[in-house]
Short mmCIF file of C-alpha atoms and ligand atoms in Angstrom, two decimals:
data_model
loop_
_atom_site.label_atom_id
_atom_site.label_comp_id
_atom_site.label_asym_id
_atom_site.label_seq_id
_atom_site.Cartn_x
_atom_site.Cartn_y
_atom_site.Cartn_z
CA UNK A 1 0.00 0.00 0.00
CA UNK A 2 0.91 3.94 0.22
CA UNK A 3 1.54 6.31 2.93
CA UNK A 4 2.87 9.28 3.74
CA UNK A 5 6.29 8.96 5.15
CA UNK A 6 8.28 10.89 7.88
CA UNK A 7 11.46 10.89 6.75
CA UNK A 8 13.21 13.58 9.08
CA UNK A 9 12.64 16.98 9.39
CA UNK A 10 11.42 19.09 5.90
CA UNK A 11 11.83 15.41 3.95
CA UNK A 12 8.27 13.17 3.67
CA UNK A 13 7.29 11.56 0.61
CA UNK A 14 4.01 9.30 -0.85
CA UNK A 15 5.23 5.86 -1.10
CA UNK A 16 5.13 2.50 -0.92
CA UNK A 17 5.31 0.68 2.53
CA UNK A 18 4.53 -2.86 3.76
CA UNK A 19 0.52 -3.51 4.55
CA UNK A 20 -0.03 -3.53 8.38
CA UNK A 21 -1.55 -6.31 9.86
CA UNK A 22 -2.52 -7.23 13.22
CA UNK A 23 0.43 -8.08 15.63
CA UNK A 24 -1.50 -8.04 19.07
CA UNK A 25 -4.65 -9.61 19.44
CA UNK A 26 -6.40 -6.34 20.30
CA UNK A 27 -5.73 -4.43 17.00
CA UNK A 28 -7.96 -3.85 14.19
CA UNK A 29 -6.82 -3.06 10.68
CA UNK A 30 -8.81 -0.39 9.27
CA UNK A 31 -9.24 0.99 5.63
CA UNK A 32 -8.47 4.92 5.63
CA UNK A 33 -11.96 6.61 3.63
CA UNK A 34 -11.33 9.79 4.73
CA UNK A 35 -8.14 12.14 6.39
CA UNK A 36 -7.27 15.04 7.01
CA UNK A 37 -3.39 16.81 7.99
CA UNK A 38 -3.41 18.60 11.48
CA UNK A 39 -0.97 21.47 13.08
CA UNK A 40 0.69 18.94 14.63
CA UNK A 41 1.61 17.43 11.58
CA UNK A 42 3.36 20.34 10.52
CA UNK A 43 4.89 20.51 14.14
CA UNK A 44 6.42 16.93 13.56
CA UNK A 45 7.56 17.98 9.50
CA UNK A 46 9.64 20.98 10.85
CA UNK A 47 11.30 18.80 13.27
CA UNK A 48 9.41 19.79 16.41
CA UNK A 49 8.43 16.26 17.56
CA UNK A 50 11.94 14.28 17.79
CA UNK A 51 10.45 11.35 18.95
CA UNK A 52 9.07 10.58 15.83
CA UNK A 53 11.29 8.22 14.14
CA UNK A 54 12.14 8.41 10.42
CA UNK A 55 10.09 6.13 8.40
CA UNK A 56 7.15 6.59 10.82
CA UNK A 57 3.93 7.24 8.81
CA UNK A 58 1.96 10.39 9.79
CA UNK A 59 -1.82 11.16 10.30
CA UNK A 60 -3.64 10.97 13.21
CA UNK A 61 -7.41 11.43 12.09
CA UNK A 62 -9.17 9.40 9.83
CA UNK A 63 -13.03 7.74 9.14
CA UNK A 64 -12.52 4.15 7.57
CA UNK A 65 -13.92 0.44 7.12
CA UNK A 66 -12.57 -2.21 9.42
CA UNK A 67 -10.46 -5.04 7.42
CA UNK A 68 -9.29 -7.37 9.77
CA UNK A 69 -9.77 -7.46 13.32
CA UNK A 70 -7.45 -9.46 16.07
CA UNK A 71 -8.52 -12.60 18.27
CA UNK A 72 -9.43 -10.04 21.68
CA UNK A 73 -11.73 -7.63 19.59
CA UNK A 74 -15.50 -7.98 20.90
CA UNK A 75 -17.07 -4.80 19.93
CA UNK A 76 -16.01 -3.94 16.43
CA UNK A 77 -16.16 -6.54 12.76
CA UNK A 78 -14.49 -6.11 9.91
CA UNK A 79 -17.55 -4.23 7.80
CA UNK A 80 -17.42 -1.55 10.48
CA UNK A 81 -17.16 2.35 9.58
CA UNK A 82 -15.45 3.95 12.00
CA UNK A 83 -13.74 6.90 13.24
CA UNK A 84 -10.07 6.28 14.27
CA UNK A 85 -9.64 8.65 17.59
CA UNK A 86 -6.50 10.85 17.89
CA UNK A 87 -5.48 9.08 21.35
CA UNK A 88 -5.56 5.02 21.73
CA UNK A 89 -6.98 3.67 24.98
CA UNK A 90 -5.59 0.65 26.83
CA UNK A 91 -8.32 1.14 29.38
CA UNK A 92 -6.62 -0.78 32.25
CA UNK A 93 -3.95 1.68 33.26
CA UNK A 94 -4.32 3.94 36.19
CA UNK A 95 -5.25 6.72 33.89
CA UNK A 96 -7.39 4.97 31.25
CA UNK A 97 -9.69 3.86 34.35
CA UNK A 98 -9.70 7.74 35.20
CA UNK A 99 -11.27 8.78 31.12
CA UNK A 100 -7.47 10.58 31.41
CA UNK A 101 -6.52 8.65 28.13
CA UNK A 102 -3.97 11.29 26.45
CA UNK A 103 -1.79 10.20 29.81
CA UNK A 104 -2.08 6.05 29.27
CA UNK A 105 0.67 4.06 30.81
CA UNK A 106 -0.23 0.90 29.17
CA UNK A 107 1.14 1.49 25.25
CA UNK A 108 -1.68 3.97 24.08
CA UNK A 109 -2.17 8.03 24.42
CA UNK A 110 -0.91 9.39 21.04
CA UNK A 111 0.58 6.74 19.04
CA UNK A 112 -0.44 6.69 16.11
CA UNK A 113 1.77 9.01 13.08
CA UNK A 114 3.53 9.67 16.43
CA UNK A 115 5.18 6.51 17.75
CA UNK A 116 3.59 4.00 15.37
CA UNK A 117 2.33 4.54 11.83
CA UNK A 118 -0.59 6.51 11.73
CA UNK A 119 -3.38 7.07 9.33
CA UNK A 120 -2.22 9.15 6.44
CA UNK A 121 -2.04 5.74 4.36
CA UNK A 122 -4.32 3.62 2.73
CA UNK A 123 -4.60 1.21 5.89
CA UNK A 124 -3.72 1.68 9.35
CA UNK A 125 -3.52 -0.78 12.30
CA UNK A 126 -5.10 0.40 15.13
CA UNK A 127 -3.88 -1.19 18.38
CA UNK A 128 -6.47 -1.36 21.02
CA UNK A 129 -9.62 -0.80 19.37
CA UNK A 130 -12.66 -2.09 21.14
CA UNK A 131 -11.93 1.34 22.69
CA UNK A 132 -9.82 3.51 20.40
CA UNK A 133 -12.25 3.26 17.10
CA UNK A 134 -16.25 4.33 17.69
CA UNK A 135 -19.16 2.93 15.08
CA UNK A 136 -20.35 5.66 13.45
CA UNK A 137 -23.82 6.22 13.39
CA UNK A 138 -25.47 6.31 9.31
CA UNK A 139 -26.32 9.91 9.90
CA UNK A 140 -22.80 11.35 10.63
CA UNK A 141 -21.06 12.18 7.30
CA UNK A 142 -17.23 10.60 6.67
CA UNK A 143 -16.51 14.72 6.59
CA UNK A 144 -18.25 15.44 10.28
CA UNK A 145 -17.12 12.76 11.83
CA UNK A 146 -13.35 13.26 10.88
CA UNK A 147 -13.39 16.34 12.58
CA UNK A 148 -13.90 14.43 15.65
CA UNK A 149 -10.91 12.58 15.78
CA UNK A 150 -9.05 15.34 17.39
CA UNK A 151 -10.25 18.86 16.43
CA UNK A 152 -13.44 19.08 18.00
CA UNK A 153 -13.00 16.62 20.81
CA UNK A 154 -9.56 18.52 21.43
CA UNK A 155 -12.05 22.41 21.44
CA UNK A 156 -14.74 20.87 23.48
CA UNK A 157 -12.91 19.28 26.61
CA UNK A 158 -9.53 21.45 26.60
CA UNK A 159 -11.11 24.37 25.50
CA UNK A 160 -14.46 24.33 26.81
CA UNK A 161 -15.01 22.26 29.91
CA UNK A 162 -11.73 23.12 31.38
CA UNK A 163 -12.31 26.47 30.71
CA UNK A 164 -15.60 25.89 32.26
CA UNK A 165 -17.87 27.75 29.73
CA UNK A 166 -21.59 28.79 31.66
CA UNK A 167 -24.91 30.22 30.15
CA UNK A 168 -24.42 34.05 30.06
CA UNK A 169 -20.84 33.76 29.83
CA UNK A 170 -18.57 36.10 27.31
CA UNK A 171 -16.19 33.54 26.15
CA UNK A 172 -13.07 34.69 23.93
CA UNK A 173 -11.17 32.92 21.42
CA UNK A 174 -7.77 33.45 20.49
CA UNK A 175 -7.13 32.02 17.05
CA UNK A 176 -9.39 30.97 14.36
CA UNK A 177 -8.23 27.89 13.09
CA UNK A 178 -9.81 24.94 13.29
CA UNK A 179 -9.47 24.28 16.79
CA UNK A 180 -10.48 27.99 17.71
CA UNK A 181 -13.43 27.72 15.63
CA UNK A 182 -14.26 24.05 17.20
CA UNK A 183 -14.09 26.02 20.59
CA UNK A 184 -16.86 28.75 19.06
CA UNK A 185 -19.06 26.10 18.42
CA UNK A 186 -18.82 24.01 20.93
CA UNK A 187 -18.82 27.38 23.36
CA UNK A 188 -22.38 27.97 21.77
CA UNK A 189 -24.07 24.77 22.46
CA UNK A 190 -23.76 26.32 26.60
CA UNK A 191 -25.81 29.59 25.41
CA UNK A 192 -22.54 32.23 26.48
CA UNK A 193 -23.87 35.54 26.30
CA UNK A 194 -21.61 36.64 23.49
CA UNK A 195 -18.48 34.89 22.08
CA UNK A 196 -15.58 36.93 20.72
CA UNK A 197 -13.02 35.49 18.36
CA UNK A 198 -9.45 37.21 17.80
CA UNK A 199 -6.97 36.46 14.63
CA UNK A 200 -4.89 38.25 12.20
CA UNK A 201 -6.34 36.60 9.37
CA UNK A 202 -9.81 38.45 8.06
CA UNK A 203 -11.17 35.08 6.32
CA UNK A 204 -10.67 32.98 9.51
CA UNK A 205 -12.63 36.00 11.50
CA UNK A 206 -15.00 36.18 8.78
CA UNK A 207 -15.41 32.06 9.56
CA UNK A 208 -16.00 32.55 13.42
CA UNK A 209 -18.78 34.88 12.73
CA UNK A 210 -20.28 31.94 10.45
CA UNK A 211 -19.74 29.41 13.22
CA UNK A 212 -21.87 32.23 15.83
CA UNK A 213 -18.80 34.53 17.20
CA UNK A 214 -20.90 37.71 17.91
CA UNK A 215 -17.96 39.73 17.54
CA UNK A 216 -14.48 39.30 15.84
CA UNK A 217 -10.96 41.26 17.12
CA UNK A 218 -8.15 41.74 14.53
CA UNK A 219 -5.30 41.00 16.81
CA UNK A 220 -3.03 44.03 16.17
CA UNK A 221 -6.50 46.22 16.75
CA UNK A 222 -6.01 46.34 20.75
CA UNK A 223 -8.62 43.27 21.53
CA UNK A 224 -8.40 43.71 25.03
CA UNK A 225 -10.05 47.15 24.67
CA UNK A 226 -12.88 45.52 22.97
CA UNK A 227 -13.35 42.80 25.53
CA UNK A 228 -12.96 45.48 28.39
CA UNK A 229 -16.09 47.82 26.21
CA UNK A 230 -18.12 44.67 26.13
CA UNK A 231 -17.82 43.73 29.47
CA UNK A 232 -18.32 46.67 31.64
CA UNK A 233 -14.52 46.73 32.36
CA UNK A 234 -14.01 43.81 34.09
CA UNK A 235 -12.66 40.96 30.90
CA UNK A 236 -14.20 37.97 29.89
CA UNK A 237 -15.69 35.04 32.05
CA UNK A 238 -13.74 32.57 29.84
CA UNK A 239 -10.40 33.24 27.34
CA UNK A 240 -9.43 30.13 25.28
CA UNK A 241 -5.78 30.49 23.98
CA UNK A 242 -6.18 28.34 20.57
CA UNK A 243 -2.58 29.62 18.64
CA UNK A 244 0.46 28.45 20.71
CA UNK A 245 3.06 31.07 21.59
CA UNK A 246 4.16 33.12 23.65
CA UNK A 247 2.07 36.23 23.00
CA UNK A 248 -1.37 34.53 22.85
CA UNK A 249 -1.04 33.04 25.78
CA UNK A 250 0.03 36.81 27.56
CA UNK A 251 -3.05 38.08 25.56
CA UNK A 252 -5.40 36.21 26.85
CA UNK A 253 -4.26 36.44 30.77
CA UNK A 254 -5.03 40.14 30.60
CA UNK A 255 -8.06 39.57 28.73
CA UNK A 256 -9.36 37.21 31.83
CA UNK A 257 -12.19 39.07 34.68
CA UNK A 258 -10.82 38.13 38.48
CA UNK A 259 -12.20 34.66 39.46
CA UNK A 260 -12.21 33.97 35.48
CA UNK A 261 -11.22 30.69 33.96
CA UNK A 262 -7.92 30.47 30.54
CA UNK A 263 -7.93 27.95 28.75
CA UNK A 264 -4.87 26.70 26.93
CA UNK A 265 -5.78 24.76 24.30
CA UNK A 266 -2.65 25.65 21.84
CA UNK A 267 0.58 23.55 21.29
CA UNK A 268 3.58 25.88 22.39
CA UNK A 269 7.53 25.31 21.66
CA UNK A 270 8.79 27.65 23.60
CA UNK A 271 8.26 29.13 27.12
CA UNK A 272 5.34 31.89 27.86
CA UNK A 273 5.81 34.11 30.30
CA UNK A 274 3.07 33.91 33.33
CA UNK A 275 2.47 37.35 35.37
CA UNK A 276 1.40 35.97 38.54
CA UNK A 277 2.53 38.92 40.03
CA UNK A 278 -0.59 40.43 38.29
CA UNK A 279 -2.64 37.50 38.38
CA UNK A 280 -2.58 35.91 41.78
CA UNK A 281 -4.62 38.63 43.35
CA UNK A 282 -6.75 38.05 40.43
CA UNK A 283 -8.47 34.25 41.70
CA UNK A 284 -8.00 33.43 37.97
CA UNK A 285 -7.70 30.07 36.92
CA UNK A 286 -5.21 28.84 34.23
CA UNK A 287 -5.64 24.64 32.60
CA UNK A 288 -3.60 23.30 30.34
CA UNK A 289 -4.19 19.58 28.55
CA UNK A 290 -3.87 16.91 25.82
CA UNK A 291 -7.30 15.84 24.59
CA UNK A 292 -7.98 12.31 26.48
CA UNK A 293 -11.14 12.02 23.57
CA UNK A 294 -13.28 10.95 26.74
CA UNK A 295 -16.12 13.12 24.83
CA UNK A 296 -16.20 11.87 21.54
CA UNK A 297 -19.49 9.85 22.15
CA UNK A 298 -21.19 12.70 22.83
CA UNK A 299 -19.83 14.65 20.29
CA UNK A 300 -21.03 11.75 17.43
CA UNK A 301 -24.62 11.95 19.36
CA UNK A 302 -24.09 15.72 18.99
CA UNK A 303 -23.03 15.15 15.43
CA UNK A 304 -25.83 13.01 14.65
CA UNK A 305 -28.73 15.18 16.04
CA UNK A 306 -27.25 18.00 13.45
CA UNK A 307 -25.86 20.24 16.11
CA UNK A 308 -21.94 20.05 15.11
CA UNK A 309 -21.08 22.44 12.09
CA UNK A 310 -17.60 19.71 11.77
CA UNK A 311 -17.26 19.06 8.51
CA UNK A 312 -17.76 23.49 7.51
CA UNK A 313 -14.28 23.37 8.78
CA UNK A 314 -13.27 21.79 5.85
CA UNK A 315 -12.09 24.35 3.16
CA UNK A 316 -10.34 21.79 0.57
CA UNK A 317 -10.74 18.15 -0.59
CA UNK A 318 -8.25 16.11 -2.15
CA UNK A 319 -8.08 12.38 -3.41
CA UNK A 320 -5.52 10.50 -0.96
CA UNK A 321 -3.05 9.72 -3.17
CA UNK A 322 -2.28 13.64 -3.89
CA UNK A 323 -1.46 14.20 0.01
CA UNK A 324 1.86 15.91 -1.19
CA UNK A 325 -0.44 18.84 -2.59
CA UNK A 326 -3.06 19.21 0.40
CA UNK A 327 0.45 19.69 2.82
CA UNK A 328 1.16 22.25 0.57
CA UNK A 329 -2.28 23.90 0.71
CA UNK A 330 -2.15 23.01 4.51
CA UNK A 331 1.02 24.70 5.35
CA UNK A 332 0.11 28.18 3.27
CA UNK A 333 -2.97 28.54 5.09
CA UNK A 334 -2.44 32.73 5.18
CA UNK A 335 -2.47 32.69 0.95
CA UNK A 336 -4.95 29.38 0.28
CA UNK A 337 -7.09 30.14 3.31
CA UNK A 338 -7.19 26.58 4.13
CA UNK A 339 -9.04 25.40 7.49
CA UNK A 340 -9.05 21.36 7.29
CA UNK A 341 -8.04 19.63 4.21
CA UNK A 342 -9.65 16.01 3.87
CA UNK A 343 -8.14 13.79 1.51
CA UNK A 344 -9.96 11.00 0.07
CA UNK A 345 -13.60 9.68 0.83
CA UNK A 346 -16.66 9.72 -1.23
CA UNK A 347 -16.40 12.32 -3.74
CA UNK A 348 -19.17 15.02 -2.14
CA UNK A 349 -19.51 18.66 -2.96
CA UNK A 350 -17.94 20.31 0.84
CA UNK A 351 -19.06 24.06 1.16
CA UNK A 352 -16.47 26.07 2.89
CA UNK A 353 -17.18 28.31 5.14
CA UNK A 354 -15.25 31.20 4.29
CA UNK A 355 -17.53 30.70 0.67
CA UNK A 356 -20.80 29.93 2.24
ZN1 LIG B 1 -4.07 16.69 15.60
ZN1 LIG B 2 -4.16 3.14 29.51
#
């Protein structure tokens, strides 16, 4: 079969590698239908991610058809569709039996396009999957439910419910990309009095007003003045940091009311600094995390019922096999205006968001 290949910092390449099969008796070889390329592939491509080994193959996301399953499998056959999560579950580990799966001592957490070959292929083999693959109900699209292999689930619980997002809340958003704009709607579906999104781009602002951001911040135009108007002075209830450096991060801890909740949902390489001089007196509260994916049922009910706008994220399609391409539309998001590229899949007409 073909994948895409990690072959060291700046070097991947579409090519041929050997079928995976199962090797443990809890594994289930699935068919990729449908992927898409995340930050953190990009991350792992400029060398950020050293423990990825050449030769590893990437991808982390995918919707797909079960092949083969191993001996210990009960609750998934081949014939399946099903979403491949982000984060593998052992469930018997100290932290699988607390839903803290991102942290699993027992082989899972992220694996897969991390430690073992992931999902940008034609086939991947998921280890553990009577928990690490869900059935997908026949109303969720291949293009919803792939956003909930890591984006949404990723907005929802380290965005969201750690920032602890109440009705009446104003709830701000630094960053619109896809897991900024995952955190809009997701914010939404607890009825926030207003939520404010903050970028530099103008299409990805003109997206989070789409997605229900009342108001929108360019990032150089002073946003914490317009969070300090709209609140009477005091900052907003809840500020989800969705970019991953330095600056965002600062941003958002003066954009915070006293006794207010930031979020830090953003991957960062390099140290922030954190004014506690400022904000101890403040009673604000600061989370951090790695999606554990403990929410993804919900999110497919959620998805199901019509109440998830996933698949909108989705600005390009490609068919797999010209993966080489969608990185390159991927990583020149500022000039393409890309959001989520999803390569392969049933051929279906995907309105963008920025377009609709
Ligand atoms: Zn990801
Ligand atoms: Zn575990």
């Amino acid at each position: 079969m073909k994948g895409y290949v990690f072959h060291g910092p700046g070097q991947a390449a579409w090519e041929e590698v050997p079928d995976p099969d199962v090797q443990d008796p809890t594994d289930a070889v699935v068919r990729v239908d449908t992927v898409t390329i995340c930050g953190t592939d990009l991350h792992i491509l400029k060398g950020d991610v050293p423990e990825v080994r050449p030769g590893t193959v990437l991808g982390h996301e995918a919707v797909g058809e079960i092949v083969e399953v191993g001996a210990d499998v009960r609750t998934v056959q081949p014939g399946d569709r099903v979403l491949v999560s982000c984060i593998s579950t052992c469930g018997r580990c100290r932290f699988c039996r607390e839903g803290m799966y991102s942290q699993c001592l027992g082989g899972g957490g992220w694996i897969l396009g991390h430690r073992v070959d992931g999902t940008q292929a034609e086939f991947v083999r998921v280890p553990f999957a009577d928990l690490s693959v869900h059935v997908l109900p026949a109303a969720v699209t291949n293009e919803d439910a792939v956003l909930l292999a890591d984006i949404f689930p990723t907005a929802y619980e380290v965005g969201v419910l750690n920032g602890r997002v109440r009705p009446g809340d104003t709830v701000v958003v630094v960053g619109a990309g896809p897991v900024g704009l995952a955190v809009i709607a997701t914010a939404r579906l607890f009825s926030p009095e207003r939520v404010i999104a903050v970028d530099l781009a103008p299409a990805r602002l003109e997206a989070a007003r789409k997605l229900g951001a009342e108001a929108v911040a360019d990032a150089r135009e002073e946003p914490e003045q317009l969070v300090a108007d709209l609140t009477g002075g005091f900052g907003a209830d809840v500020v989800v940091e969705a970019v991953g450096v330095p600056e965002t991060f600062e941003l958002c801890t003066r954009m915070v009311r006293p006794g207010g909740h930031v979020a830090n949902a953003g991957v960062h390489g390099s140290p922030a600094t954190l004014h506690l001089e400022e904000l101890w007196i403040k009673n604000v509260t600061i989370t951090t995390g790695l999606v554990d994916t403990r929410t993804t049922p919900t999110l497919l009910k959620m998805a199901a019922a019509g109440r998830l706008p996933a698949s909108q994220l989705i600005t390009h399609t490609f068919p797999l096999e010209r993966i080489e391409e969608a990185y390159d539309v991927f990583a020149h998001a500022a000039e393409t205006g890309a959001l989520k590229v999803a390569l392969g899949g049933p051929r279906r007409e995907v309105v963008p968001v920025a377009e609709a």
